[in-house]
XYZ file of C-alpha atoms in Angstrom:
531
model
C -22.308 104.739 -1.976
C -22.424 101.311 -0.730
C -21.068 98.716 -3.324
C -24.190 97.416 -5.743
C -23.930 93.182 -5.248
C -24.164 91.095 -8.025
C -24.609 87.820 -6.512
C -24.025 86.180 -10.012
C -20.207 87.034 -10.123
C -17.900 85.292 -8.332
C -15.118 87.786 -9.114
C -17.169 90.454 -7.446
C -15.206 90.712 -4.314
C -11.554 90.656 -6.407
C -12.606 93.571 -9.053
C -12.975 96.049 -6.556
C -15.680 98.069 -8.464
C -17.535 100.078 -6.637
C -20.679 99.646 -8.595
C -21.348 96.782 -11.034
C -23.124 97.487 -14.797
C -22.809 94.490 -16.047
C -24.899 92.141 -14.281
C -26.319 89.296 -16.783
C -23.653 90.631 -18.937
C -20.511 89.868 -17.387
C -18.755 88.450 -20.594
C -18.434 92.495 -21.094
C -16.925 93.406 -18.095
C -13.182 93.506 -18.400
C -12.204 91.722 -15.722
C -14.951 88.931 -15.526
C -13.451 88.177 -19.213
C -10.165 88.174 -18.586
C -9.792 86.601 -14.847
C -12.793 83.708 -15.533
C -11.138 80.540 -14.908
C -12.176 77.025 -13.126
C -14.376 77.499 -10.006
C -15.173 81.163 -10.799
C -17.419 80.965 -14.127
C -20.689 82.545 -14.958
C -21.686 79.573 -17.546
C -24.380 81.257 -19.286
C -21.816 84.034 -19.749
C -19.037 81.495 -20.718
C -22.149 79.774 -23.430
C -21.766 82.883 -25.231
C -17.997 82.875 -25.154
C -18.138 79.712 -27.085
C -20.210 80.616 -29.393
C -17.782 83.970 -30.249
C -15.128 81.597 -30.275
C -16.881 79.086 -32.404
C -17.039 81.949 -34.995
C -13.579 83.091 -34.833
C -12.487 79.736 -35.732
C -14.592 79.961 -38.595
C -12.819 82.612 -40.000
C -9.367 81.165 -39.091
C -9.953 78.203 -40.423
C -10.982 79.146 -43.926
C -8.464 81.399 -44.144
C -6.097 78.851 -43.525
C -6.853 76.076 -45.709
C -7.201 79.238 -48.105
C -3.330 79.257 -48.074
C -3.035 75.792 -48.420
C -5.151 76.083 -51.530
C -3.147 78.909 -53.037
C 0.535 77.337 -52.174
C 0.251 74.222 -50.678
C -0.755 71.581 -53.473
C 0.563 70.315 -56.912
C -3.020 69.824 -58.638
C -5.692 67.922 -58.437
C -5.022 63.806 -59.167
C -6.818 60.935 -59.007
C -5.172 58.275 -57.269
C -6.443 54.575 -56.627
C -8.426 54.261 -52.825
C -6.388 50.741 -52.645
C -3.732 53.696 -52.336
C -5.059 55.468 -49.777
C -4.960 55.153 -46.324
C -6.907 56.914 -43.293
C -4.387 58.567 -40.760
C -4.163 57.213 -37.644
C -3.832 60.726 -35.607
C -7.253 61.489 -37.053
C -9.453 63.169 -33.943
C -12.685 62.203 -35.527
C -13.123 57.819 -34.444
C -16.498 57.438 -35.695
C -17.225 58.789 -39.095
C -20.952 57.851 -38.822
C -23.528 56.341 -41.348
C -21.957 56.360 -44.682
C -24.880 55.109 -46.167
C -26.621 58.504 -47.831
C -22.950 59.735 -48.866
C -22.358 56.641 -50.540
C -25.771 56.975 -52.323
C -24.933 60.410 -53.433
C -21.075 59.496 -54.947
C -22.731 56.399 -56.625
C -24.718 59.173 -58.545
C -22.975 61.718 -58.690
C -18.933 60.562 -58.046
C -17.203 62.493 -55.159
C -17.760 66.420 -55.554
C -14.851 67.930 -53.580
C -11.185 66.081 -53.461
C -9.180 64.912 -50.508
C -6.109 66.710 -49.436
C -3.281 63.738 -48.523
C 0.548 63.682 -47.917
C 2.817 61.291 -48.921
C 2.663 57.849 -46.858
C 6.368 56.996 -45.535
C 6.592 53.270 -44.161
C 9.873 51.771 -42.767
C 11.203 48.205 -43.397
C 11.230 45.492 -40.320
C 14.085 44.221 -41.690
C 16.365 46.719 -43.438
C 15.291 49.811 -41.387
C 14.525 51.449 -44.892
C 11.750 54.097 -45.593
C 10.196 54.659 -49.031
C 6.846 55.942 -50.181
C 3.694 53.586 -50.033
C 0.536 55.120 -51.033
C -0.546 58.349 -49.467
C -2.088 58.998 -45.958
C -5.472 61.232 -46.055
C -5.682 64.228 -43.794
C -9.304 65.911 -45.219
C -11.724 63.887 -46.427
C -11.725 60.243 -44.515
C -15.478 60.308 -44.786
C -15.159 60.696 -48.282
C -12.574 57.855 -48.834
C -14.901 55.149 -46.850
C -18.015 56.138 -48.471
C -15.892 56.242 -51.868
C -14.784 52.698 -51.079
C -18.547 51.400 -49.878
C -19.771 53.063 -53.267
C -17.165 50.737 -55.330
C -15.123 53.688 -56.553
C -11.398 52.447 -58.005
C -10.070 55.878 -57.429
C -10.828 59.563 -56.097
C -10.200 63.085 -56.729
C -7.340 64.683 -54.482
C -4.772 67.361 -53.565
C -1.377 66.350 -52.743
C 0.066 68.191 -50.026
C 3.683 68.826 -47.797
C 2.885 68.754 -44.167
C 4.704 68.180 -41.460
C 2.365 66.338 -38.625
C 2.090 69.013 -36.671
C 0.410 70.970 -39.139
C -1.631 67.717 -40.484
C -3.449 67.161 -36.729
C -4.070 71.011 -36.977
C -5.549 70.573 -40.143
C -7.272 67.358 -39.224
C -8.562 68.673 -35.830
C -10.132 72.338 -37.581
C -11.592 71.005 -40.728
C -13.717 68.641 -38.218
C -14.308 71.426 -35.890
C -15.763 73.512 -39.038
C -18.358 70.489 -39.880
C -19.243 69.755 -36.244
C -17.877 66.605 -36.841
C -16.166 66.088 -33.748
C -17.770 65.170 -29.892
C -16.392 67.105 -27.337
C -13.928 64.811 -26.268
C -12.930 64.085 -29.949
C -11.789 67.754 -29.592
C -10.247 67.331 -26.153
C -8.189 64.718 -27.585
C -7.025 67.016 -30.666
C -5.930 70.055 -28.259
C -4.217 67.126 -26.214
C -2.639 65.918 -29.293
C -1.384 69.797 -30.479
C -0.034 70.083 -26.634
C 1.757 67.063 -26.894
C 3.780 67.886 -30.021
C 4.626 71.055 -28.814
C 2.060 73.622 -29.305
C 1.039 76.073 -26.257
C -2.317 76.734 -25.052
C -1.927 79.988 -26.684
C -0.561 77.981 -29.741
C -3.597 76.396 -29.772
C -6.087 79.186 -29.377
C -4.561 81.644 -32.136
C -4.409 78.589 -34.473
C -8.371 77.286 -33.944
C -9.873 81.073 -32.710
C -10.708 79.811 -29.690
C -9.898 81.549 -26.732
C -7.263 79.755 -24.175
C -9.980 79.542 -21.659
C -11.776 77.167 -23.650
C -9.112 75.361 -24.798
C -7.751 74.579 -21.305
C -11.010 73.798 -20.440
C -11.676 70.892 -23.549
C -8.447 69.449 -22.334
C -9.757 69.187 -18.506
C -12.320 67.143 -19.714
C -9.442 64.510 -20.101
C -9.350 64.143 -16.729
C -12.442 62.436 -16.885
C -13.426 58.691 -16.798
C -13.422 58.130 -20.572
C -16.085 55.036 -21.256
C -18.123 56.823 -18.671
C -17.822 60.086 -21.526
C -18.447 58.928 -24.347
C -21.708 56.732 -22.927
C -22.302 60.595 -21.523
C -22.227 62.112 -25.070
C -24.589 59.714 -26.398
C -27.466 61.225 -24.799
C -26.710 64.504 -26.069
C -24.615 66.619 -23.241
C -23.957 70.068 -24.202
C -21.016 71.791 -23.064
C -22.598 73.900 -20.931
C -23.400 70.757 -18.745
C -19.744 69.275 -18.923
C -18.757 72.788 -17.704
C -20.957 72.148 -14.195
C -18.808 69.377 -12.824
C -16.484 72.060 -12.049
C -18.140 72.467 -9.339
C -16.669 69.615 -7.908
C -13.643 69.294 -6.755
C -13.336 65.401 -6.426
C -12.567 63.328 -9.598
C -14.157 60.810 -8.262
C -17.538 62.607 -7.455
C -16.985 64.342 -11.149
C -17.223 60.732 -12.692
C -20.135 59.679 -10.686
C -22.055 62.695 -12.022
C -21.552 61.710 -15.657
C -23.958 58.522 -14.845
C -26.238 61.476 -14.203
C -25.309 64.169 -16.805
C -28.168 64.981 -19.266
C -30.543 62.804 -17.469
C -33.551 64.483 -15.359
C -31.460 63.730 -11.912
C -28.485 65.153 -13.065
C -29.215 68.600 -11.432
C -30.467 67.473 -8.459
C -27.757 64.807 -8.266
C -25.323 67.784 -8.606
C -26.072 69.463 -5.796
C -26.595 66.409 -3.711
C -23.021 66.042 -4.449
C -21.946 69.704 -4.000
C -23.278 69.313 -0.260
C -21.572 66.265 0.138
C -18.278 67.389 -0.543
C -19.013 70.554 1.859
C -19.893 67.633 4.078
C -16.370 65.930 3.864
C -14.428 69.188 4.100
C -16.092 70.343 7.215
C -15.524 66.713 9.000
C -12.161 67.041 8.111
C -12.087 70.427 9.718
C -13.334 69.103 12.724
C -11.127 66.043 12.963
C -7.996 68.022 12.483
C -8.950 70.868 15.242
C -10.620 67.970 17.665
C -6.785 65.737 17.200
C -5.541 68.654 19.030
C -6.535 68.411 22.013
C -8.349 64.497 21.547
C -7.700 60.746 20.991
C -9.955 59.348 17.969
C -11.624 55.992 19.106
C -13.534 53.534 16.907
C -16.501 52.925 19.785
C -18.542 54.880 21.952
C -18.215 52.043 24.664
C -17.131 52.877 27.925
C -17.177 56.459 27.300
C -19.613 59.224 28.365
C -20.865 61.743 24.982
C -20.196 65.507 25.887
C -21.300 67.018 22.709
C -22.187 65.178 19.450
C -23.176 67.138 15.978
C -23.859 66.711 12.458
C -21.240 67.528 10.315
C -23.738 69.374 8.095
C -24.888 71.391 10.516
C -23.868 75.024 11.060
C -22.740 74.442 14.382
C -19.121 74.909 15.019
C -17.097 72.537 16.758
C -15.181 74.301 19.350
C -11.862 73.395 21.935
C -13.109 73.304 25.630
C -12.139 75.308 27.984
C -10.560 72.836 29.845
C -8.912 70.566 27.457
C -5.454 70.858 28.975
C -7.269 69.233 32.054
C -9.491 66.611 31.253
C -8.778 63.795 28.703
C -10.810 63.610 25.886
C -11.569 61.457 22.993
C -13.955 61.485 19.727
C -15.919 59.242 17.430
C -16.704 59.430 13.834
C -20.214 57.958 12.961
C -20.891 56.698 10.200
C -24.506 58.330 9.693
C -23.198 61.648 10.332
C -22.115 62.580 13.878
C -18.991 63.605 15.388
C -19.099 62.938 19.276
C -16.772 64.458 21.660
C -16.478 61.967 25.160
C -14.592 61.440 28.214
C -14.300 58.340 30.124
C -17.583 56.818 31.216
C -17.083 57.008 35.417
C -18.336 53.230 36.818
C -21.770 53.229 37.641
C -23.978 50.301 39.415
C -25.751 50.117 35.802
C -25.600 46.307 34.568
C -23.388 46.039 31.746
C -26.930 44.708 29.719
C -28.748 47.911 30.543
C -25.422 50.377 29.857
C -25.474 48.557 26.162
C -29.620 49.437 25.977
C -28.787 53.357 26.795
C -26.144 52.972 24.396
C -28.057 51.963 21.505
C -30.769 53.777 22.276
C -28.962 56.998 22.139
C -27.166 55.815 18.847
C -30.680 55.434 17.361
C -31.633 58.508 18.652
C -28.773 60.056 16.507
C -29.207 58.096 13.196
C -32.911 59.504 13.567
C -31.499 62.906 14.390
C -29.230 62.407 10.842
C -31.820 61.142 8.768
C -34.022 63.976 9.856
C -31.909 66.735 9.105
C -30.769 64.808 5.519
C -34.756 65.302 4.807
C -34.416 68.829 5.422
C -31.295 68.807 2.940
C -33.223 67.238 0.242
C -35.841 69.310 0.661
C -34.046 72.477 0.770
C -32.136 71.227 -2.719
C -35.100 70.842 -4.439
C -36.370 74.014 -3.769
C -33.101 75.374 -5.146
C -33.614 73.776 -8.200
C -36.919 75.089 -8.296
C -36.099 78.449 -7.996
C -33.122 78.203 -10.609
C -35.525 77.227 -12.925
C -37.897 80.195 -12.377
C -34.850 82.413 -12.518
C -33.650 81.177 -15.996
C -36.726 79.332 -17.789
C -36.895 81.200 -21.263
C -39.426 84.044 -21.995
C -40.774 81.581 -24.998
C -41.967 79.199 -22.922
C -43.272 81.373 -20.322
C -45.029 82.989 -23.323
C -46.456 79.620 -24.444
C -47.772 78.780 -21.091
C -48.718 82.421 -19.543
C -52.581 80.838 -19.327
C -51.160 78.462 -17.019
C -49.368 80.637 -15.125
C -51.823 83.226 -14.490
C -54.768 81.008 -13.972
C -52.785 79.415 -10.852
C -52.381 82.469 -9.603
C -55.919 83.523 -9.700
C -57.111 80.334 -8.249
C -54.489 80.454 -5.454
C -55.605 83.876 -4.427
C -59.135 82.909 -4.654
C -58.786 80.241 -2.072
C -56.081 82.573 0.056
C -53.509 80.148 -1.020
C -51.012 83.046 -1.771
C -48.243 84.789 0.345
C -47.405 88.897 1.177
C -44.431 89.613 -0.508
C -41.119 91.508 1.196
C -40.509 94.238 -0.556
C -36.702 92.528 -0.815
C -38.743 89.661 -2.722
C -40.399 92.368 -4.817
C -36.818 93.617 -6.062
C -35.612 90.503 -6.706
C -38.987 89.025 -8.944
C -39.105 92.568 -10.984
C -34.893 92.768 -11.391
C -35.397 96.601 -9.455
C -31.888 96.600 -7.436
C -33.001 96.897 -3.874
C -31.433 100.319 -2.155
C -28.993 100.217 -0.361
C -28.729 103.246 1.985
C -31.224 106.127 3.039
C -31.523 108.728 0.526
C -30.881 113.095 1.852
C -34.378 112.721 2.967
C -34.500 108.988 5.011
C -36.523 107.708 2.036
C -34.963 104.077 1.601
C -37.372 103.692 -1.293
C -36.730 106.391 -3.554
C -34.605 104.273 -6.241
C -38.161 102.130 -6.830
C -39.779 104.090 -8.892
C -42.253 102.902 -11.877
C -39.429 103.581 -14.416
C -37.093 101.894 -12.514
C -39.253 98.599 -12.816
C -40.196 99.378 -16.173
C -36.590 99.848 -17.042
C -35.561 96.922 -15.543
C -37.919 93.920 -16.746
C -37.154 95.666 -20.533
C -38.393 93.392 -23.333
C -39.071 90.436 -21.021
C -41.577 91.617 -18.815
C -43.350 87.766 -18.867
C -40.219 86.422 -16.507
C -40.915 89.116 -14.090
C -44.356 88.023 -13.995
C -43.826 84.511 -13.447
C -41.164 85.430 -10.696
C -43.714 87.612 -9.229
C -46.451 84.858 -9.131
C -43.739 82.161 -7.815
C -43.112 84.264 -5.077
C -46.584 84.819 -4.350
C -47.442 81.003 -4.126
C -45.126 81.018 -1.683
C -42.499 78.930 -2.768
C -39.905 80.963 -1.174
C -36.810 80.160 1.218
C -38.259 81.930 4.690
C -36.271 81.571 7.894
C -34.571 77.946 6.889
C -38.591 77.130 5.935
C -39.338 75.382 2.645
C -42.694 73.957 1.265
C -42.263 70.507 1.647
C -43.993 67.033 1.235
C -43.646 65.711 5.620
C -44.322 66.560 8.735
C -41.810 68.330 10.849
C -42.851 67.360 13.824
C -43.797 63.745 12.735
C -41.325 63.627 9.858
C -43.624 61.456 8.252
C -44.960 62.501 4.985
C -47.613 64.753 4.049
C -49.600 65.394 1.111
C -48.658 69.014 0.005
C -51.451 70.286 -2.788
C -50.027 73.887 -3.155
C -46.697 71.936 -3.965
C -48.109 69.826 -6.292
C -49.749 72.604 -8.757
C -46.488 74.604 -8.221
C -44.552 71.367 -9.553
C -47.302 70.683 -12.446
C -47.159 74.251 -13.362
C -42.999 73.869 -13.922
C -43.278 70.675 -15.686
C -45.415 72.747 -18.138
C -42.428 74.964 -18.340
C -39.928 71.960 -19.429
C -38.928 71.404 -15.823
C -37.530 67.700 -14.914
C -38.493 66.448 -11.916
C -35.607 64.143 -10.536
C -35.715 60.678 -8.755
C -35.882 62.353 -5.865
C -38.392 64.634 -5.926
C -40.895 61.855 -7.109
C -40.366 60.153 -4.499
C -40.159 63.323 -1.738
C -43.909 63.582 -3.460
C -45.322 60.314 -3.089
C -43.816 59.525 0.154
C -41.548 56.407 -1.585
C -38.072 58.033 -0.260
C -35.914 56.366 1.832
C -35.385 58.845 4.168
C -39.117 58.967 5.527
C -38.379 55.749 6.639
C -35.108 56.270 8.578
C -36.592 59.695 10.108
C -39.885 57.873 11.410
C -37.543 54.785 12.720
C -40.285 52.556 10.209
């Protein structure tokens, strides 16, 4: 039996399964869970990791601060807030509005106590320690709204720490409340590395699982202004988690300009191919330095064989590079040409400059052409990732919508025949994969098979069904688009459009750059058309 693909799965080719069973389930599949790591994560799979882990910690945390409770404290005490002092290891920086808590201890004096340590301060002078107030490690919220309200004094719990076990404290009891931002919580697991604790430490100590811990403390790596402005329009996780993608730090920090904004996806992937971009110059550059000299000009040298480095064309060694002398030029729209020496010719040196600049023009058309078809192509990718994961409730809320552009489209013989490979894929039917005894390749579709396999959300099998049928569908390198690929000027596209309003209905964003593929504003119209 030939293996069954699961194209979501990274790990696929590494497991050596012969079948898979846990497709859209991977977080159950031994070996997915325990060999995820950066580059080779399912993120919807690792959404629902957090979440487990989020409720482990829970449970680890209240049973911890349960042991404080029984052992750790000599009573409750009120001791004067001129006493007390926030500690400066705390993870949480901003403790918010204080106004409604104030409010509420101005009515109703603070409800739950602080738990504090002893404050040791040293002398300039004599080098001398000695006690001076006491240093809060739960409650700081409590203490500034406490002070705000006017309180003299407030309820607390003295406690022994050491300050290892004090940023632990600190770092889970905000983690319990939310309280933190995610890189509030990278800094914490920074701060437990840093004093000693392992990964593992870490993990058995807040319930979450290393994976996630290693992967807060990535997030370090990142430009930290650039975060925090990031976190302020409400990034999830989930989103952090898709700059790992990248590979540059520097592209990684461009992206957070873009992170939970409408162009972030699309911006994304612009980058992606970029950096695909870069590696496969370099590919070229190191295999043509074999056998090559790099120049800086084309002048006074004859082009062999020029492409674009994000084409699928390979750049190969002549035959007879140990013969002829060759050199190469990087452009900087895109082209790598190979050259010899241009032989004299009775050309005047004006007209050999016109053929030269005509042909460079030529290429910058040539790049700007095939960077249309790139943007195109990308946002039909992010089209189709958003059929293939929009939630059943909002399909539900706009299945009027969706059906009613389907029966207009096949009124007007706006729609497309569908492969019966499309037909797998839309319904979630795994497509067979060798002849059966009897040369039927179709026996595994059968009407319990699709039933089976749509289950309770048969609505996202119908909208894949009717996406594919408006033809919105990669075909041979072809993708509905808004220009002319012969003129490469733009073109209205109607059956676009009501695909596009259809999926704004849906919650889809529509970047920068889509808009303007639309309405025929982009850039890259211009530089294709030479306008």
């Amino acid at each position: 039996m030939k293996k069954s693909i699961n194209d979501r799965c990274p790990l696929q080719v590494e497991c050596e399964r012969k079948k898979c069973d846990f497709i859209r389930k991977e977080l159950e599949c031994p070996y997915y869970s325990a060999n995820a790591r950066e580059g080779y994560y399912i993120y919807d799979q690792e959404a629902i990791r957090d979440r487990r882990d989020r409720e482990a910690m829970d449970e680890a945390l209240l049973a911890s601060l349960g042991d404080d409770d029984d052992d750790s404290h000599d009573g409750l005490v009120y001791i004067p807030v001129e006493d007390l002092y926030p500690h400066p290891d705390n993870p949480r920086k901003d403790l918010g509005d204080l106004t409604e808590l104030a409010d509420s201890i101005k009515a109703n004096g603070v409800l739950q106590n602080l738990t504090v340590v002893p404050r040791t301060v040293t002398g300039e002078i004599t080098g001398e320690t000695w006690q001076k107030g006491y240093t809060v490690v739960i409650g700081h919220r409590r203490l500034a709204a406490s002070k705000l309200a006017g309180l003299k004094e407030a309820p607390c719990v003295i406690t022994d720490m050491d300050l290892r076990s004090q940023v632990q404290t600190m770092l889970m009891e905000n983690i319990q409340r939310s309280d933190l931002t995610i890189y509030e919580q990278a800094q914490g697991f920074q701060m437990m590395l840093d004093m000693g604790d392992t990964v593992e430490d870490i993990a058995e100590k807040s319930g979450f699982s290393a994976t996630t811990v290693r992967r807060r403390v990535k997030l370090l790596e990142l430009d930290k202004d650039k975060f925090k402005k990031s976190e302020e329009r409400g990034v999830s996780l989930f989103e952090y988690m898709e700059l790992d993608k990248l590979k540059s730090p520097e592209r990684k920090n461009e992206m957070l300009d873009y992170i939970g904004t409408e162009n972030f996806k699309y911006k994304l992937k612009q980058a992606i191919d970029a950096e695909a971009a870069e590696e496969r110059r370099a590919k070229w550059v190191e295999l043509l330095s074999t056998f090559a000299t790099q120049v800086d000009s084309r002048t006074g040298y004859r082009t062999v064989k020029s492409d674009y480095v994000n084409s699928k064309v390979e750049m190969e060694r002549p035959d007879d590079a140990d013969t002829v002398e060759y050199f190469f030029c990087i452009e900087k729209w895109g082209y790598i040409a190979l050259m010899v020496k241009d032989e004299p010719t009775a050309a005047t040196p004006e007209d050999e400059a016109k053929k030269h600049e005509e042909q460079l023009k030529q290429e910058r058309k040539n790049a700007a052409e095939k960077a249309l078809a790139a943007a195109t192509a990308r946002a039909y990718e992010l089209r189709a990732d958003f059929v293939a994961t929009v939630s059943a409730t909002a399909i539900k809320k706009c299945l009027a919508d969706i059906v009613a552009l389907w029966a207009y489209a096949e009124y007007w013989d706006d729609t497309g025949w569908l492969t019966e490979e499309e037909i797998a894929q839309a319904t979630g039917v795994e497509s067979p994969t060798e002849e059966d005894e009897d040369g039927d390749d179709d026996a595994e579709f059968t009407l319990q098979a699709v039933t089976d396999a749509i289950g309770k959300t048969p609505e996202k099998a119908l909208l894949r069904m009717i996406y594919a049928r408006l033809g919105d569908c990669k075909s041979e390198g072809y993708f509905r688009s808004y220009w002319n690929s012969y003129t490469m000027k733009h073109d209205e596209n109607e059956k676009l459009d009501r695909i596009y309003a259809l999926l704004v209905k849906l919650g889809y964003e529509m970047s920068d750059d889509e808009k303007a593929l639309q309405d025929g504003t982009h850039e890259l119209f211009g530089e294709a058309t030479d306008e």
